[in-house]
Amino acid sequence: MKRLLEEKDAFHDKCRERGLKLTPQRLAIYEAMRYSKEHPSIDMVYQKIKKKFPRISFDTVYRTLITLCDIGLVKPVEGYGYTRRFDPNTGQHHHFHCVKCQKIVDFYDQTYDRLTAPSKIAPGYKILSKKVVVEGLCPDCS
Amino acid sequence: MKRLLEEKDAFHDKCRERGLKLTPQRLAIYEAMRYSKEHPSIDMVYQKIKKKFPRISFDTVYRTLITLCDIGLVKPVEGYGYTRRFDPNTGQHHHFHCVKCQKIVDFYDQTYDRLTAPSKIAPGYKILSKKVVVEGLCPDCS
DNA sequence: TTACAAATAAGAATTATTACTATATAGTTT
DNA sequence: AAACTATATAGTAATAATTCTTATTTGTAA
């Protein structure tokens, strides 16, 4: 309970900081993302939110997810040509993609975290993030 | 010139092997991909091919790129929610993505190539590929 | 509590992706 | 070299994803 309140406040502060209004829709979208594990698409979030806000528009969910990316509360997930998906986990981690069912699984690995940028792309390039993407078949599909 | 012929033959053989017919369209699409450096989208390939084959349909380009992926001559590129793009480089390499202009740059790094799969995702998961994706700003954008 | 900038809903427009069908063609086989 | 047949293609239509427009509503700061 305390944790919930703290997060709500963190979100509150982040919005304030950026001059964004704290609307119920925006908060609901953030919370739906925050506790999701499935790296949802815009439509998946929209379907979930609709249960609480039957009158919310798809566009609001769409814009809000982009906004949440802009302020760094969620991240777009790298994908292979299907729908865009989002990740509430903004910390350093890596992804496994199932090539069959398109499931995306987070994993943590210190070796991967410690990778340094190769010197070849260093000069002129400003590096913002590095991550390892593993593809294969998940236990359900293999 | 010799190299060109060899590649044409390699393509020829690969098609034969899979029971695919060697059509001028298919060859043109393959060659357009083969010598591209920009990780083109379906539409980029279509626009290029149209100059040689004004009557080619978008669908043919679309289907052919999927076919080329199926037979392993090109690979879909991991992307962040924009249009699907393809890579003629099927060897082990890694990508830099410019977050501003969406340019994708190949790079090679032996340390990255040698990464092993973390034990956490080993049991049950069948790993097919691993690659490092670096995001940031390219020299033109930074 | 009022004014105002920002956010929303609703729907339309745009762009991307995929599917369908009649015709044409590559690669045989006769 | 003519005919055959399984694919492949062009043309177009359908579906899905993304973005824009406009009128209205709502947080927030004064």
Short mmCIF file of C-alpha atoms (C1' of nucleotides) in Angstrom, two decimals:
data_model
loop_
_atom_site.label_atom_id
_atom_site.label_comp_id
_atom_site.label_asym_id
_atom_site.label_seq_id
_atom_site.Cartn_x
_atom_site.Cartn_y
_atom_site.Cartn_z
CA MET A 1 0.00 0.00 0.00
CA LYS A 2 2.77 2.36 0.95
CA ARG A 3 4.56 1.33 -2.23
CA LEU A 4 1.54 2.16 -4.32
CA LEU A 5 1.32 5.60 -2.84
CA GLU A 6 4.99 6.23 -3.34
CA GLU A 7 4.76 5.27 -6.99
CA LYS A 8 1.75 7.41 -7.50
CA ASP A 9 3.72 10.28 -6.03
CA ALA A 10 6.72 9.51 -8.20
CA PHE A 11 4.49 9.66 -11.24
CA HIS A 12 2.91 12.83 -9.92
CA ASP A 13 6.30 14.47 -9.47
CA LYS A 14 7.56 13.35 -12.87
CA CYS A 15 4.53 14.89 -14.54
CA ARG A 16 4.88 18.10 -12.60
CA GLU A 17 8.52 18.34 -13.49
CA ARG A 18 7.69 18.15 -17.18
CA GLY A 19 4.65 20.40 -16.98
CA LEU A 20 2.27 17.55 -17.74
CA LYS A 21 -1.21 17.45 -16.30
CA LEU A 22 -2.15 14.65 -13.99
CA THR A 23 -5.28 13.26 -15.58
CA PRO A 24 -7.08 10.10 -14.45
CA GLN A 25 -6.59 8.58 -17.90
CA ARG A 26 -2.87 9.20 -17.83
CA LEU A 27 -2.54 7.71 -14.38
CA ALA A 28 -4.60 4.66 -15.35
CA ILE A 29 -2.44 4.07 -18.42
CA TYR A 30 0.72 4.43 -16.38
CA GLU A 31 -0.52 1.96 -13.79
CA ALA A 32 -1.65 -0.52 -16.40
CA MET A 33 1.84 -0.38 -17.86
CA ARG A 34 3.63 -0.35 -14.55
CA TYR A 35 2.33 -3.74 -13.48
CA SER A 36 2.36 -5.45 -16.83
CA LYS A 37 4.79 -8.23 -17.59
CA GLU A 38 3.82 -8.99 -21.18
CA HIS A 39 5.38 -6.00 -22.95
CA PRO A 40 1.98 -4.91 -24.20
CA SER A 41 1.09 -3.32 -27.50
CA ILE A 42 -0.93 -0.11 -27.64
CA ASP A 43 -4.06 -2.12 -28.31
CA MET A 44 -3.45 -4.46 -25.38
CA VAL A 45 -3.23 -1.46 -23.05
CA TYR A 46 -6.32 0.07 -24.65
CA GLN A 47 -8.35 -3.11 -24.10
CA LYS A 48 -7.31 -3.26 -20.47
CA ILE A 49 -8.02 0.42 -19.74
CA LYS A 50 -11.42 0.27 -21.41
CA LYS A 51 -12.71 -1.84 -18.53
CA LYS A 52 -12.19 1.07 -16.15
CA PHE A 53 -12.72 3.88 -18.66
CA PRO A 54 -15.24 2.66 -21.24
CA ARG A 55 -15.17 6.01 -23.00
CA ILE A 56 -11.42 6.35 -23.37
CA SER A 57 -10.22 6.70 -26.95
CA PHE A 58 -7.53 4.64 -28.59
CA ASP A 59 -5.74 7.81 -29.50
CA THR A 60 -5.42 8.83 -25.86
CA VAL A 61 -3.77 5.53 -25.04
CA TYR A 62 -1.54 5.88 -28.06
CA ARG A 63 -0.46 9.44 -27.26
CA THR A 64 -0.04 8.73 -23.59
CA LEU A 65 2.26 5.78 -24.24
CA ILE A 66 4.41 7.98 -26.46
CA THR A 67 4.42 10.60 -23.71
CA LEU A 68 5.44 8.02 -21.13
CA CYS A 69 8.31 7.07 -23.42
CA ASP A 70 9.30 10.71 -23.78
CA ILE A 71 9.50 11.23 -20.05
CA GLY A 72 11.32 7.96 -19.58
CA LEU A 73 8.72 6.00 -17.62
CA VAL A 74 8.38 3.31 -20.25
CA LYS A 75 10.49 2.17 -23.19
CA PRO A 76 9.61 0.92 -26.65
CA VAL A 77 10.65 -2.67 -27.17
CA GLU A 78 12.73 -3.74 -30.14
CA GLY A 79 10.58 -5.90 -32.40
CA TYR A 80 10.67 -7.76 -35.68
CA GLY A 81 7.99 -6.12 -37.73
CA TYR A 82 4.90 -6.79 -35.71
CA THR A 83 3.07 -4.24 -33.64
CA ARG A 84 4.97 -1.83 -31.48
CA ARG A 85 5.26 -2.94 -27.87
CA PHE A 86 6.26 -1.21 -24.65
CA ASP A 87 8.20 -2.07 -21.55
CA PRO A 88 7.65 -0.61 -18.07
CA ASN A 89 11.04 -1.88 -17.00
CA THR A 90 13.39 1.00 -17.71
CA GLY A 91 16.35 -0.45 -15.87
CA GLN A 92 19.23 -2.31 -17.50
CA HIS A 93 17.99 -5.67 -18.70
CA HIS A 94 17.79 -7.82 -21.82
CA HIS A 95 15.17 -9.57 -23.88
CA PHE A 96 14.47 -13.01 -25.17
CA HIS A 97 12.11 -13.12 -28.16
CA CYS A 98 10.23 -16.28 -29.05
CA VAL A 99 10.24 -16.43 -32.84
CA LYS A 100 7.07 -18.52 -32.82
CA CYS A 101 4.64 -16.98 -30.32
CA GLN A 102 6.26 -13.53 -30.17
CA LYS A 103 6.49 -13.72 -26.40
CA ILE A 104 9.14 -11.42 -24.92
CA VAL A 105 10.87 -12.40 -21.69
CA ASP A 106 13.07 -10.12 -19.59
CA PHE A 107 16.30 -11.41 -18.26
CA TYR A 108 19.15 -10.05 -16.23
CA ASP A 109 22.80 -10.74 -16.76
CA GLN A 110 25.73 -8.85 -15.36
CA THR A 111 28.07 -9.91 -18.13
CA TYR A 112 25.72 -8.39 -20.66
CA ASP A 113 25.27 -5.27 -18.56
CA ARG A 114 29.01 -4.66 -18.47
CA LEU A 115 29.50 -4.66 -22.24
CA THR A 116 31.39 -1.67 -23.45
CA ALA A 117 30.81 0.02 -26.76
CA PRO A 118 33.24 -1.12 -29.43
CA SER A 119 35.82 1.51 -30.28
CA LYS A 120 34.85 1.35 -33.96
CA ILE A 121 31.57 3.10 -33.37
CA ALA A 122 32.84 5.37 -30.64
CA PRO A 123 33.98 8.54 -32.42
CA GLY A 124 31.07 10.67 -33.51
CA TYR A 125 28.43 8.31 -32.18
CA LYS A 126 26.72 9.13 -28.93
CA ILE A 127 25.67 5.91 -27.27
CA LEU A 128 22.56 5.92 -25.12
CA SER A 129 21.94 2.26 -24.46
CA LYS A 130 23.22 -1.20 -25.18
CA LYS A 131 21.25 -4.37 -24.94
CA VAL A 132 21.43 -7.98 -25.93
CA VAL A 133 18.56 -9.48 -27.86
CA VAL A 134 18.29 -13.23 -27.85
CA GLU A 135 15.99 -14.99 -30.27
CA GLY A 136 14.76 -18.53 -30.11
CA LEU A 137 11.94 -20.76 -28.99
CA CYS A 138 10.39 -20.48 -25.56
CA PRO A 139 9.66 -23.62 -23.52
CA ASP A 140 6.02 -23.62 -24.68
CA CYS A 141 7.03 -23.55 -28.34
CA SER A 142 10.09 -25.77 -28.44
CA MET B 1 32.32 -9.53 -62.67
CA LYS B 2 33.24 -13.04 -61.65
CA ARG B 3 31.85 -12.28 -58.22
CA LEU B 4 28.56 -11.16 -59.68
CA LEU B 5 28.20 -14.37 -61.61
CA GLU B 6 29.03 -16.46 -58.59
CA GLU B 7 26.38 -14.73 -56.54
CA LYS B 8 23.82 -15.09 -59.24
CA ASP B 9 24.62 -18.78 -59.29
CA ALA B 10 24.42 -19.01 -55.51
CA PHE B 11 20.98 -17.47 -55.68
CA HIS B 12 20.07 -19.79 -58.53
CA ASP B 13 21.14 -22.84 -56.56
CA LYS B 14 19.36 -21.73 -53.41
CA CYS B 15 16.12 -21.31 -55.33
CA ARG B 16 16.50 -24.68 -57.02
CA GLU B 17 17.16 -26.33 -53.72
CA ARG B 18 13.88 -25.00 -52.33
CA GLY B 19 11.89 -25.58 -55.49
CA LEU B 20 11.50 -21.87 -56.13
CA LYS B 21 11.36 -20.52 -59.63
CA LEU B 22 13.97 -18.11 -60.83
CA THR B 23 11.98 -15.15 -62.04
CA PRO B 24 13.47 -11.84 -63.18
CA GLN B 25 11.48 -10.05 -60.47
CA ARG B 26 12.81 -12.31 -57.76
CA LEU B 27 16.35 -11.90 -58.97
CA ALA B 28 15.99 -8.12 -59.19
CA ILE B 29 14.63 -7.97 -55.64
CA TYR B 30 17.44 -10.14 -54.38
CA GLU B 31 20.05 -8.00 -56.07
CA ALA B 32 18.49 -4.78 -54.84
CA MET B 33 18.72 -6.20 -51.32
CA ARG B 34 22.11 -7.74 -51.77
CA TYR B 35 23.85 -4.46 -52.48
CA SER B 36 21.88 -2.26 -50.13
CA LYS B 37 23.48 -0.80 -47.05
CA GLU B 38 20.50 1.06 -45.62
CA HIS B 39 18.48 -1.87 -44.23
CA PRO B 40 15.58 -1.00 -46.50
CA SER B 41 11.88 -1.28 -45.80
CA ILE B 42 9.58 -3.14 -48.21
CA ASP B 43 8.54 0.15 -49.73
CA MET B 44 12.14 1.30 -50.22
CA VAL B 45 12.87 -1.86 -52.17
CA TYR B 46 9.65 -1.45 -54.14
CA GLN B 47 10.54 2.11 -55.14
CA LYS B 48 13.99 1.02 -56.26
CA ILE B 49 12.76 -1.99 -58.27
CA LYS B 50 10.05 0.05 -59.97
CA LYS B 51 12.71 1.88 -61.96
CA LYS B 52 13.66 -1.37 -63.72
CA PHE B 53 10.23 -3.04 -63.55
CA PRO B 54 7.63 -0.29 -63.74
CA ARG B 55 4.81 -2.83 -63.69
CA ILE B 56 5.94 -4.78 -60.63
CA SER B 57 3.41 -4.89 -57.81
CA PHE B 58 4.03 -4.05 -54.21
CA ASP B 59 2.72 -7.46 -53.26
CA THR B 60 5.42 -9.19 -55.27
CA VAL B 61 8.11 -7.25 -53.47
CA TYR B 62 6.43 -7.95 -50.15
CA ARG B 63 6.07 -11.69 -50.76
CA THR B 64 9.52 -12.01 -52.21
CA LEU B 65 11.17 -10.36 -49.21
CA ILE B 66 9.34 -12.77 -46.92
CA THR B 67 10.48 -15.62 -49.16
CA LEU B 68 14.07 -14.40 -49.04
CA CYS B 69 13.81 -14.39 -45.25
CA ASP B 70 12.41 -17.92 -45.29
CA ILE B 71 15.29 -19.25 -47.33
CA GLY B 72 17.80 -17.33 -45.23
CA LEU B 73 19.11 -14.89 -47.81
CA VAL B 74 17.97 -11.83 -45.88
CA LYS B 75 16.97 -11.18 -42.28
CA PRO B 76 14.34 -8.94 -40.71
CA VAL B 77 15.90 -6.19 -38.63
CA GLU B 78 14.89 -5.54 -35.05
CA GLY B 79 13.07 -2.21 -34.98
CA TYR B 80 11.35 0.15 -32.60
CA GLY B 81 7.86 0.39 -33.97
CA TYR B 82 8.46 1.95 -37.31
CA THR B 83 8.27 0.13 -40.60
CA ARG B 84 9.72 -3.33 -40.93
CA ARG B 85 13.20 -3.35 -42.42
CA PHE B 86 15.45 -6.02 -43.89
CA ASP B 87 19.13 -6.83 -43.83
CA PRO B 88 21.07 -8.61 -46.60
CA ASN B 89 23.88 -9.28 -44.16
CA THR B 90 23.08 -12.67 -42.69
CA GLY B 91 26.40 -13.16 -40.98
CA GLN B 92 27.10 -12.47 -37.32
CA HIS B 93 27.07 -8.74 -36.74
CA HIS B 94 25.43 -6.08 -34.62
CA HIS B 95 23.42 -2.92 -35.09
CA PHE B 96 23.58 0.66 -34.05
CA HIS B 97 20.24 2.49 -34.22
CA CYS B 98 20.07 6.25 -34.39
CA VAL B 99 17.13 7.25 -32.22
CA LYS B 100 16.69 10.45 -34.19
CA CYS B 101 16.97 9.64 -37.90
CA GLN B 102 16.32 5.87 -37.60
CA LYS B 103 19.52 5.10 -39.47
CA ILE B 104 20.82 1.59 -38.80
CA VAL B 105 24.55 0.93 -38.97
CA ASP B 106 26.18 -2.49 -39.00
CA PHE B 107 29.17 -3.12 -36.86
CA TYR B 108 31.41 -6.03 -36.08
CA ASP B 109 32.84 -6.93 -32.72
CA GLN B 110 34.37 -10.19 -31.67
CA THR B 111 33.61 -9.66 -28.01
CA TYR B 112 29.94 -9.36 -28.85
CA ASP B 113 30.07 -12.37 -31.15
CA ARG B 114 31.48 -14.54 -28.40
CA LEU B 115 28.68 -13.85 -25.91
CA THR B 116 27.24 -16.99 -24.41
CA ALA B 117 23.64 -17.38 -23.41
CA PRO B 118 23.06 -16.78 -19.70
CA SER B 119 22.35 -19.93 -17.78
CA LYS B 120 19.11 -18.46 -16.42
CA ILE B 121 17.36 -18.74 -19.73
CA ALA B 122 19.03 -21.96 -20.77
CA PRO B 123 16.72 -24.74 -19.63
CA GLY B 124 13.70 -25.06 -21.85
CA TYR B 125 14.67 -22.21 -24.13
CA LYS B 126 16.12 -22.99 -27.53
CA ILE B 127 18.42 -20.15 -28.53
CA LEU B 128 18.75 -19.37 -32.23
CA SER B 129 20.62 -16.07 -32.24
CA LYS B 130 22.13 -13.42 -30.02
CA LYS B 131 22.89 -9.89 -30.98
CA VAL B 132 23.77 -6.62 -29.39
CA VAL B 133 21.67 -3.59 -30.22
CA VAL B 134 23.19 -0.22 -29.49
CA GLU B 135 21.03 2.87 -29.49
CA GLY B 136 22.15 6.44 -29.66
CA LEU B 137 22.79 9.37 -31.94
CA CYS B 138 24.71 9.03 -35.17
CA PRO B 139 27.37 11.62 -36.10
CA ASP B 140 24.89 13.48 -38.31
CA CYS B 141 22.38 13.82 -35.48
CA SER B 142 24.58 14.41 -32.45
"C1'" DT C 1 -13.09 30.86 -9.19
"C1'" DT C 2 -11.64 32.08 -13.30
"C1'" DA C 3 -8.61 31.97 -17.31
"C1'" DC C 4 -5.83 29.36 -20.10
"C1'" DA C 5 -2.86 25.92 -21.75
"C1'" DA C 6 -3.05 21.23 -22.25
"C1'" DA C 7 -5.54 16.88 -22.68
"C1'" DT C 8 -9.40 14.25 -24.25
"C1'" DA C 9 -12.98 11.82 -27.29
"C1'" DA C 10 -14.51 10.85 -31.58
"C1'" DG C 11 -13.84 9.99 -35.82
"C1'" DA C 12 -11.40 10.60 -40.09
"C1'" DA C 13 -7.17 10.30 -42.76
"C1'" DT C 14 -2.98 8.25 -43.66
"C1'" DT C 15 0.24 4.69 -43.92
"C1'" DA C 16 1.60 -0.14 -43.41
"C1'" DT C 17 0.64 -4.83 -43.92
"C1'" DT C 18 -1.57 -8.76 -45.74
"C1'" DA C 19 -4.87 -11.29 -48.72
"C1'" DC C 20 -7.23 -12.50 -53.01
"C1'" DT C 21 -7.89 -13.81 -57.86
"C1'" DA C 22 -7.31 -14.05 -62.68
"C1'" DT C 23 -3.57 -14.21 -65.77
"C1'" DA C 24 1.14 -15.12 -67.06
"C1'" DT C 25 5.40 -17.60 -66.89
"C1'" DA C 26 9.42 -20.78 -65.53
"C1'" DG C 27 10.79 -25.17 -65.67
"C1'" DT C 28 9.74 -29.19 -66.95
"C1'" DT C 29 7.91 -33.11 -69.98
"C1'" DT C 30 6.43 -34.87 -74.27
"C1'" DA D 1 9.70 -27.01 -79.81
"C1'" DA D 2 5.02 -27.41 -78.23
"C1'" DA D 3 2.35 -28.45 -74.30
"C1'" DC D 4 1.75 -28.96 -69.49
"C1'" DT D 5 1.54 -27.64 -64.70
"C1'" DA D 6 2.77 -25.73 -60.51
"C1'" DT D 7 4.20 -21.31 -59.12
"C1'" DA D 8 4.63 -16.51 -59.45
"C1'" DT D 9 2.89 -12.15 -60.78
"C1'" DA D 10 -0.01 -7.83 -61.34
"C1'" DG D 11 -3.63 -5.50 -59.92
"C1'" DT D 12 -6.44 -4.55 -56.56
"C1'" DA D 13 -8.92 -5.06 -52.34
"C1'" DA D 14 -9.04 -5.75 -47.43
"C1'" DT D 15 -7.30 -5.29 -42.92
"C1'" DA D 16 -4.54 -3.31 -39.40
"C1'" DA D 17 -1.64 0.22 -37.38
"C1'" DT D 18 -0.56 4.87 -36.82
"C1'" DT D 19 -1.36 9.72 -36.91
"C1'" DC D 20 -4.14 13.91 -37.48
"C1'" DT D 21 -8.19 17.20 -36.82
"C1'" DT D 22 -11.62 19.47 -34.31
"C1'" DA D 23 -14.64 20.54 -30.76
"C1'" DT D 24 -14.93 20.00 -25.96
"C1'" DT D 25 -13.39 19.25 -21.37
"C1'" DT D 26 -10.25 19.52 -17.51
"C1'" DG D 27 -6.07 20.40 -14.49
"C1'" DT D 28 -3.52 24.03 -12.67
"C1'" DA D 29 -1.85 28.47 -11.46
"C1'" DA D 30 -3.08 33.11 -10.56
#
